[in-house]
Short mmCIF file of N, CA, C and O in Angstrom, two decimals:
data_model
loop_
_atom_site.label_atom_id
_atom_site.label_comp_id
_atom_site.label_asym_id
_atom_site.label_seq_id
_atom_site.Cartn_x
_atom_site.Cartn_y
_atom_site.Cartn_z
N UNK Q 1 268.88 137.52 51.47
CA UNK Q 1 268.77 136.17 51.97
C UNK Q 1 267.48 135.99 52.78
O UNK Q 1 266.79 134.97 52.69
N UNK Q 2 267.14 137.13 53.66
CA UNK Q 2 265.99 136.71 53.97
C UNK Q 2 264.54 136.80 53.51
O UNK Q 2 263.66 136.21 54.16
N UNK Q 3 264.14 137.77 52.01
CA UNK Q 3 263.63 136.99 51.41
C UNK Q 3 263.39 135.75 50.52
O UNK Q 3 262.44 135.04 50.23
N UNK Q 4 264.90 135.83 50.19
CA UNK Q 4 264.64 133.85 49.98
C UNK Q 4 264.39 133.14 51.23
O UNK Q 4 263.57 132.27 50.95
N UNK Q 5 264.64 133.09 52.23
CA UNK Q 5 264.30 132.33 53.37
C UNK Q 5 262.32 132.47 53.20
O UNK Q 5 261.61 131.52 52.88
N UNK Q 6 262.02 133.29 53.38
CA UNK Q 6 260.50 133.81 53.17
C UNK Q 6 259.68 132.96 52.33
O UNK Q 6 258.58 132.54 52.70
N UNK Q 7 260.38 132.63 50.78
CA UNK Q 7 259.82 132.26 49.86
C UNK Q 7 259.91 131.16 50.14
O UNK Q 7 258.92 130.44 49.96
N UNK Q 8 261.07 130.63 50.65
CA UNK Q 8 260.88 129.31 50.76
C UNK Q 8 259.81 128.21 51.96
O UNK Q 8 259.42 127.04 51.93
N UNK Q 9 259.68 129.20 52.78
CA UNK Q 9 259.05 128.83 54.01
C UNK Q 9 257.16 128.90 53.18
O UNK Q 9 256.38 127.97 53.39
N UNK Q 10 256.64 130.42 52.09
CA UNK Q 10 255.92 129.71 51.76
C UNK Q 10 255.11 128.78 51.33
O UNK Q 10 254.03 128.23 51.59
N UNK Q 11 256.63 128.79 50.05
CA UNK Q 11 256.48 127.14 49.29
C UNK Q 11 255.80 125.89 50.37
O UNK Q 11 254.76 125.24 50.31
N UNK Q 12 257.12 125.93 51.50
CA UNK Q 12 256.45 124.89 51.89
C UNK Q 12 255.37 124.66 52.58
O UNK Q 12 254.95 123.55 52.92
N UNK Q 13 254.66 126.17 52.91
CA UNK Q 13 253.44 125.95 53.49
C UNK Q 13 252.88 125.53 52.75
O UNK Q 13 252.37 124.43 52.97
N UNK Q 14 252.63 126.33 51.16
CA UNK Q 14 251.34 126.18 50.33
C UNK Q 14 251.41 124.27 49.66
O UNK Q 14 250.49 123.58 49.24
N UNK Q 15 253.08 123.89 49.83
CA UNK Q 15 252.88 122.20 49.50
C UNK Q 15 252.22 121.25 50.19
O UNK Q 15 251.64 120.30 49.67
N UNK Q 16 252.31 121.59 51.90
CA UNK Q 16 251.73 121.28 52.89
C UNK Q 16 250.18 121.05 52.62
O UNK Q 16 249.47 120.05 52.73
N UNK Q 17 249.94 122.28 52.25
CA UNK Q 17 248.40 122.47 52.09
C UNK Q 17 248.16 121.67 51.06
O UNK Q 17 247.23 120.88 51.24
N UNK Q 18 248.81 121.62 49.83
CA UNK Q 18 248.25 121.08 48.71
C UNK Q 18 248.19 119.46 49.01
O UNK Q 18 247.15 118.84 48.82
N UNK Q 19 249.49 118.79 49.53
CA UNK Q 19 249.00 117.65 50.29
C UNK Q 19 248.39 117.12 50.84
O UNK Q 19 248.26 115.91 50.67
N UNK Q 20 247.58 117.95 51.98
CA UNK Q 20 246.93 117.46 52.69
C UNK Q 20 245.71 117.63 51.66
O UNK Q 20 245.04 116.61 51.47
N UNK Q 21 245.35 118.79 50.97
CA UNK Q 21 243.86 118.21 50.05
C UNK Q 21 244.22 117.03 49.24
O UNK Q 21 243.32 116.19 49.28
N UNK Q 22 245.05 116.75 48.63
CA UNK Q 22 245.31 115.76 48.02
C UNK Q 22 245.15 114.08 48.65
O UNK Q 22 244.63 113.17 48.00
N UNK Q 23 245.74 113.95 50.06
CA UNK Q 23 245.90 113.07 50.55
C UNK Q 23 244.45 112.83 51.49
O UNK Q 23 244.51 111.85 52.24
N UNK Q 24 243.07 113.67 51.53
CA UNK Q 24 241.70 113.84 51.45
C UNK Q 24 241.33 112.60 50.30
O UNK Q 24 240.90 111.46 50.46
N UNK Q 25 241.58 113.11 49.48
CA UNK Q 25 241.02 112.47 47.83
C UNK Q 25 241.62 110.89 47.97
O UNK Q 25 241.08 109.78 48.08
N UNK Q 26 242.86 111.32 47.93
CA UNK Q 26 243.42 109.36 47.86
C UNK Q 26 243.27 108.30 49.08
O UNK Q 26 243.57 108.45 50.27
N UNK Q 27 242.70 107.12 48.37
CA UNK Q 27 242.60 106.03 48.93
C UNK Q 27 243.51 104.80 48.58
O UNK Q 27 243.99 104.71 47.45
N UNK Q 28 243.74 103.88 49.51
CA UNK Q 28 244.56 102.57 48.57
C UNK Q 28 243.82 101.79 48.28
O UNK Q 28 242.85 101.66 49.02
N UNK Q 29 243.91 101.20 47.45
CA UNK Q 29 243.23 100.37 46.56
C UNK Q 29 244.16 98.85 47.07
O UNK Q 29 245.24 98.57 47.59
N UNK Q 30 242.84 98.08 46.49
CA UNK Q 30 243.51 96.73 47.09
C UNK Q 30 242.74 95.87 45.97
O UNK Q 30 241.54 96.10 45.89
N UNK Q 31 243.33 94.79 45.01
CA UNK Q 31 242.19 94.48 44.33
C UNK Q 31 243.00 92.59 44.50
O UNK Q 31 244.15 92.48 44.95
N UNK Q 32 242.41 91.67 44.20
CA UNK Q 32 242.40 90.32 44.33
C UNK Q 32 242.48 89.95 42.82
O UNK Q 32 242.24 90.68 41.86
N UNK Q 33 242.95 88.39 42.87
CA UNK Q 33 242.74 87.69 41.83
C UNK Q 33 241.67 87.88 41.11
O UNK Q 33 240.78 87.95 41.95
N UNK Q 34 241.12 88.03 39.94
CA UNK Q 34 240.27 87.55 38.67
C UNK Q 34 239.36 88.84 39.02
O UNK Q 34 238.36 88.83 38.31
N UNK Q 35 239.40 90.26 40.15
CA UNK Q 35 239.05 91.31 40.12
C UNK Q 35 238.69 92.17 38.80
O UNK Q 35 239.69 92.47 38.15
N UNK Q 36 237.68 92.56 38.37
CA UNK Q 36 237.60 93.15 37.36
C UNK Q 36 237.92 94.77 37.89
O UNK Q 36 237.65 95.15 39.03
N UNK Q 37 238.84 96.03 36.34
CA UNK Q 37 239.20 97.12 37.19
C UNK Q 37 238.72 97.65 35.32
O UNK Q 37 238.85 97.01 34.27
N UNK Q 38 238.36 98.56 35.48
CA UNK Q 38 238.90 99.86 34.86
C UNK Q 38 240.14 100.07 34.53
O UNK Q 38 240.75 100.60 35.46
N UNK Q 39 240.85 99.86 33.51
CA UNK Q 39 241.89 100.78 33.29
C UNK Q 39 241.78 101.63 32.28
O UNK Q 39 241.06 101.51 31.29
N UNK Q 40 242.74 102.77 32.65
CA UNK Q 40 242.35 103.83 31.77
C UNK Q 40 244.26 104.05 30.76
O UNK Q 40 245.18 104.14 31.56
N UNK Q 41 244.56 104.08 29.70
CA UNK Q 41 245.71 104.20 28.98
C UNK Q 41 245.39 105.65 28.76
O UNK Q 41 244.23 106.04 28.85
N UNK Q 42 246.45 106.52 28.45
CA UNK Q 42 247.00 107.89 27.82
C UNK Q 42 247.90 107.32 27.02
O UNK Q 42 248.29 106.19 27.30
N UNK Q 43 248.38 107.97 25.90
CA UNK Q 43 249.29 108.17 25.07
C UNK Q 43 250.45 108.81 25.81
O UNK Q 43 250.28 109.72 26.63
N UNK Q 44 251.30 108.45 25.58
CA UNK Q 44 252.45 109.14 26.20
C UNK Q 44 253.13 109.26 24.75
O UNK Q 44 252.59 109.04 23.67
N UNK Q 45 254.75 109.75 25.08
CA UNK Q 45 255.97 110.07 24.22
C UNK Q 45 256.10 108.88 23.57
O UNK Q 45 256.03 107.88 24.27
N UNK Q 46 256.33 108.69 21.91
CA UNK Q 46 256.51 107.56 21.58
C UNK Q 46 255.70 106.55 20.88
O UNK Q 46 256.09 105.53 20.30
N UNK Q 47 254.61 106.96 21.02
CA UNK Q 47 253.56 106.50 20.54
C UNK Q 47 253.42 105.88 19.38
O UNK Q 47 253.19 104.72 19.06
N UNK Q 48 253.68 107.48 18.46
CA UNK Q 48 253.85 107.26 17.23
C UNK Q 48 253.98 105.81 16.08
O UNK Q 48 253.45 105.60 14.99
N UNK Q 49 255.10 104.85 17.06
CA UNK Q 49 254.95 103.89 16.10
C UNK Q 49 253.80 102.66 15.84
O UNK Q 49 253.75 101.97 14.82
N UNK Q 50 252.89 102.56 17.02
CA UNK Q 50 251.75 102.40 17.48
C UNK Q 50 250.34 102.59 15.70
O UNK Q 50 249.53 101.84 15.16
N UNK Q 51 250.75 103.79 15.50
CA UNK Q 51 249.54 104.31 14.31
C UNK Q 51 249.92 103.39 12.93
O UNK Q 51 250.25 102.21 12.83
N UNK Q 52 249.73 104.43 11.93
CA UNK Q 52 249.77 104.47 10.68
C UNK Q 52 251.22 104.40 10.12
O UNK Q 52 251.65 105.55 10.05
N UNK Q 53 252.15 103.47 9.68
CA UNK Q 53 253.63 103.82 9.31
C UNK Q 53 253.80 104.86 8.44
O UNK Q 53 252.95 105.23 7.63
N UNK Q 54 255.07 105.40 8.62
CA UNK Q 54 255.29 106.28 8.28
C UNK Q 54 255.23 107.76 9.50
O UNK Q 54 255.82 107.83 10.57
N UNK Q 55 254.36 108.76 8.90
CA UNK Q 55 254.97 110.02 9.29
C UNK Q 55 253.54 110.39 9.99
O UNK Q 55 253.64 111.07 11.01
N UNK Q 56 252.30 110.04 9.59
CA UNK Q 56 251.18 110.12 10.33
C UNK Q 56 250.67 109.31 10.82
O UNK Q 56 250.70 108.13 10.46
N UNK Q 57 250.05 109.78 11.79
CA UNK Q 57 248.68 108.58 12.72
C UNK Q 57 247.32 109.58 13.35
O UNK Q 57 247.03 110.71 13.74
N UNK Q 58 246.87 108.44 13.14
CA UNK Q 58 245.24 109.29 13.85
C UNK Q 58 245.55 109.13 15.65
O UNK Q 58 245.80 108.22 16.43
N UNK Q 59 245.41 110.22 15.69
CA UNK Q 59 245.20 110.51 17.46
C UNK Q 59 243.96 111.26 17.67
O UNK Q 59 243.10 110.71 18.36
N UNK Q 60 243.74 112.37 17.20
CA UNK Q 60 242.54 113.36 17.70
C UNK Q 60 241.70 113.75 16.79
O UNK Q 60 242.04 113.82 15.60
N UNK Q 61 240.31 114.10 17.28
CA UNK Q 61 239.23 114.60 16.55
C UNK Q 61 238.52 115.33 17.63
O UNK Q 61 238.05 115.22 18.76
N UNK Q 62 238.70 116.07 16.72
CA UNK Q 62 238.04 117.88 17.46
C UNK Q 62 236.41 117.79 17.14
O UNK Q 62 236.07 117.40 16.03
N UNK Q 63 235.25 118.21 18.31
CA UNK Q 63 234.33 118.39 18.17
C UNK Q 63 233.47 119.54 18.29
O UNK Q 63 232.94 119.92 19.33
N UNK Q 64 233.35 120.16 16.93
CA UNK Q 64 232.34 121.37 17.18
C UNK Q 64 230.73 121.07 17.48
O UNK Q 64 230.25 119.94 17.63
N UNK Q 65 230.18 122.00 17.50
CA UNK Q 65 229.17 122.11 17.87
C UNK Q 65 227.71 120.96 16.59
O UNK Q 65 226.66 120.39 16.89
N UNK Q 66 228.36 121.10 15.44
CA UNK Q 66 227.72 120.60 14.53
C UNK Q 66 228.58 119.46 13.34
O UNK Q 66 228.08 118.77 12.46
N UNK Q 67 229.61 119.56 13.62
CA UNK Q 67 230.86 118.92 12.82
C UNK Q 67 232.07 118.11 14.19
O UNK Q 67 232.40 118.49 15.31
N UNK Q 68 232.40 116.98 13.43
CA UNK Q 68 233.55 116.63 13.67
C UNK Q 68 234.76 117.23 13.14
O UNK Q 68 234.34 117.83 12.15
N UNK Q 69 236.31 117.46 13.22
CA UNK Q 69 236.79 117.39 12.62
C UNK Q 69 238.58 116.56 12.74
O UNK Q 69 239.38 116.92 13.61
N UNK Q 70 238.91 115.50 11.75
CA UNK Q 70 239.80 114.71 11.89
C UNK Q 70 241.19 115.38 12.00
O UNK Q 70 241.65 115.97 11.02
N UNK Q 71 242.14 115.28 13.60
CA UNK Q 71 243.67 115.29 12.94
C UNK Q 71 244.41 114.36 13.02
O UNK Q 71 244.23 113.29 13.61
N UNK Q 72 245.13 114.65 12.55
CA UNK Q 72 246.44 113.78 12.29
C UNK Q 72 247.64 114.37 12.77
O UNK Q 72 247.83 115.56 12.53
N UNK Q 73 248.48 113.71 13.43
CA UNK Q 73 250.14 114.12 13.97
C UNK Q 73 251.33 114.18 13.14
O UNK Q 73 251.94 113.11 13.17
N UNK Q 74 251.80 114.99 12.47
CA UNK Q 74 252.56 115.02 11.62
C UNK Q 74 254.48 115.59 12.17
O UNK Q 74 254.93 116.66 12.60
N UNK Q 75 254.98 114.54 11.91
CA UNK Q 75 256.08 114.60 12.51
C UNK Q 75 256.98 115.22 11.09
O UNK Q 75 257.50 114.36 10.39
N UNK Q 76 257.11 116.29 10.78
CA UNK Q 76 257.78 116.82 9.89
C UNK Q 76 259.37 116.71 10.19
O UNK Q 76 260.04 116.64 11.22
N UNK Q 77 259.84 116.74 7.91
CA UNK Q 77 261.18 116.34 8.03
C UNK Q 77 262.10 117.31 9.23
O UNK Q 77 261.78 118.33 9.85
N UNK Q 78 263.43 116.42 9.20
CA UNK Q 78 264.58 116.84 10.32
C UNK Q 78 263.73 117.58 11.56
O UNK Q 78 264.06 118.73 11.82
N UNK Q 79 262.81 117.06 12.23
CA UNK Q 79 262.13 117.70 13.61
C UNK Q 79 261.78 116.35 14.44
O UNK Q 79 261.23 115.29 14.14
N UNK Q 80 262.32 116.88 15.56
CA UNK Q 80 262.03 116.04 17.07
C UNK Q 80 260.36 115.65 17.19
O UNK Q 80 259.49 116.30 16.60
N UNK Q 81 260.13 114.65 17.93
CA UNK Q 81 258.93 114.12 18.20
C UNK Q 81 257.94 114.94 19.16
O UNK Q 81 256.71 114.98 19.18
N UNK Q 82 258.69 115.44 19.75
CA UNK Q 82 258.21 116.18 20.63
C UNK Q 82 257.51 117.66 19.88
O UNK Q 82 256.71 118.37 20.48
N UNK Q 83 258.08 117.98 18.28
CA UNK Q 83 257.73 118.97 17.54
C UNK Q 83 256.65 118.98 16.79
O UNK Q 83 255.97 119.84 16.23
N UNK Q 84 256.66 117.56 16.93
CA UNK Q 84 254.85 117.43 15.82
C UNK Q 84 253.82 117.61 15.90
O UNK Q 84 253.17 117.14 16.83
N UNK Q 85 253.32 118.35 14.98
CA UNK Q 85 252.11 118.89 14.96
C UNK Q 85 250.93 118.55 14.89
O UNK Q 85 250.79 117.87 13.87
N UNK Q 86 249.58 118.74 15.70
CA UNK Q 86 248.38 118.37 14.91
C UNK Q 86 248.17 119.43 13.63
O UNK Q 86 248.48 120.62 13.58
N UNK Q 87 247.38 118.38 12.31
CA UNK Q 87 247.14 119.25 11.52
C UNK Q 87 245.73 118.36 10.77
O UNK Q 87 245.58 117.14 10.84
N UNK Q 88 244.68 119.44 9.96
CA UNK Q 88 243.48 118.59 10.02
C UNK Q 88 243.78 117.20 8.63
O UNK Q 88 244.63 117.22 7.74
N UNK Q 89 242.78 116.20 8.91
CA UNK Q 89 243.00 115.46 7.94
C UNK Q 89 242.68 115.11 6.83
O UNK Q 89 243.18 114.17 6.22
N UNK Q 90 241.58 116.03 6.33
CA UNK Q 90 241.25 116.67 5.48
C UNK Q 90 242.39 116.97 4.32
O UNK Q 90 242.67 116.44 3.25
N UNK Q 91 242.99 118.28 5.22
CA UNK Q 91 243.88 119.50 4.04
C UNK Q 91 245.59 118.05 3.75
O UNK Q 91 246.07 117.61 2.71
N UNK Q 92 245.84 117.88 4.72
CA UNK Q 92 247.31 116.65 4.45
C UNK Q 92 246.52 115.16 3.80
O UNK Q 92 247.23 114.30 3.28
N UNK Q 93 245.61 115.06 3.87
CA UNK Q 93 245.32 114.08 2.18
C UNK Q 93 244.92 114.73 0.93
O UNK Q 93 244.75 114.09 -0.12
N UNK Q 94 244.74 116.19 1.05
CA UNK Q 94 244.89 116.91 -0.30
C UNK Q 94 246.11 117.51 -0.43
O UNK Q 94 246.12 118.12 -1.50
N UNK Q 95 246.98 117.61 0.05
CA UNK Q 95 248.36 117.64 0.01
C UNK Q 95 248.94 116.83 -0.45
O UNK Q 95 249.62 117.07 -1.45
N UNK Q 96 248.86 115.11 0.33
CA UNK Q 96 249.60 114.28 0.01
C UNK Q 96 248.79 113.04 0.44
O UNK Q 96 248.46 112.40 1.43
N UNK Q 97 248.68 113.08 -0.66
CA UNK Q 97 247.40 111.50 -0.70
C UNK Q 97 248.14 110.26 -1.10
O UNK Q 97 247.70 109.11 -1.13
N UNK Q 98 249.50 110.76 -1.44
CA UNK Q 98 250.54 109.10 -1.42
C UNK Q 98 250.58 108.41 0.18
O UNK Q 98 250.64 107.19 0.36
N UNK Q 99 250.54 109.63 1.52
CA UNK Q 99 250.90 109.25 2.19
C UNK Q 99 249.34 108.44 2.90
O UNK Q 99 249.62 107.50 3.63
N UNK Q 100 247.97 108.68 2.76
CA UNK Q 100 247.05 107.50 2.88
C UNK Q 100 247.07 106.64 1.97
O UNK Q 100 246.17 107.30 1.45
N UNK Q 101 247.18 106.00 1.43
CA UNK Q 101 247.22 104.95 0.20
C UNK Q 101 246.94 103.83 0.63
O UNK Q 101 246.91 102.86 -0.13
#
C-alpha cells in the first residue's frame, strides 16, 4: 500500500507540472461579431460518409522525397470502422476498378 500511495503522489506531482507548462501556453481568446478566425477541421470517427460512396474515400497522400503517393481508406467486408485501412491508390484501382467508376 505504500507504494501505491508513492505512485500516486507522483502522478500527481508530474500532472501538476504538466499543467502548469500547459497553462504558460494557453490564453483566452475573445473574438466579436464579423471577427475573422482561422479555423482549423480534423477528421474525426465517421467521416467516412463525407468521401466517395461506398467503401473508399480519399483522405491521405504520402510524400516522398521525389513522388507523391495516393491512399485510400478501405473499410473491408464484416470489419469495424475503426479497422480500416490505408492502402495505396494505385494497387485497389488495379484490383477493383468497378469500385472508381
Amino acid at each position: 500500500m505504500e507504494k501505491v500511495k508513492v505512485i500516486k503522489e507522483r502522478f500527481k506531482t508530474a500532472q501538476s507540472r504538466q499543467k502548469s507548462y500547459s497553462d504558460i501556453r494557453r490564453r483566452d481568446l475573445e473574438f466579436k461579431e464579423n471577427d475573422w478566425v482561422f479555423l482549423k477541421v480534423s477528421p474525426m470517427k465517421g467521416i467516412m460518409r463525407f468521401g466517395k460512396k461506398g467503401k473508399l474515400s480519399s483522405r491521405q497522400v504520402r510524400k516522398l522525397r521525389n513522388k507523391e503517393i495516393a491512399s485510400v481508406k478501405v473499410l473491408w467486408r464484416n470489419q469495424q470502422v475503426e479497422e480500416a485501412t490505408w492502402e495505396a491508390e494505385e494497387e485497389m484501382k488495379r484490383k477493383y476498378p468497378h469500385l472508381f467508376a
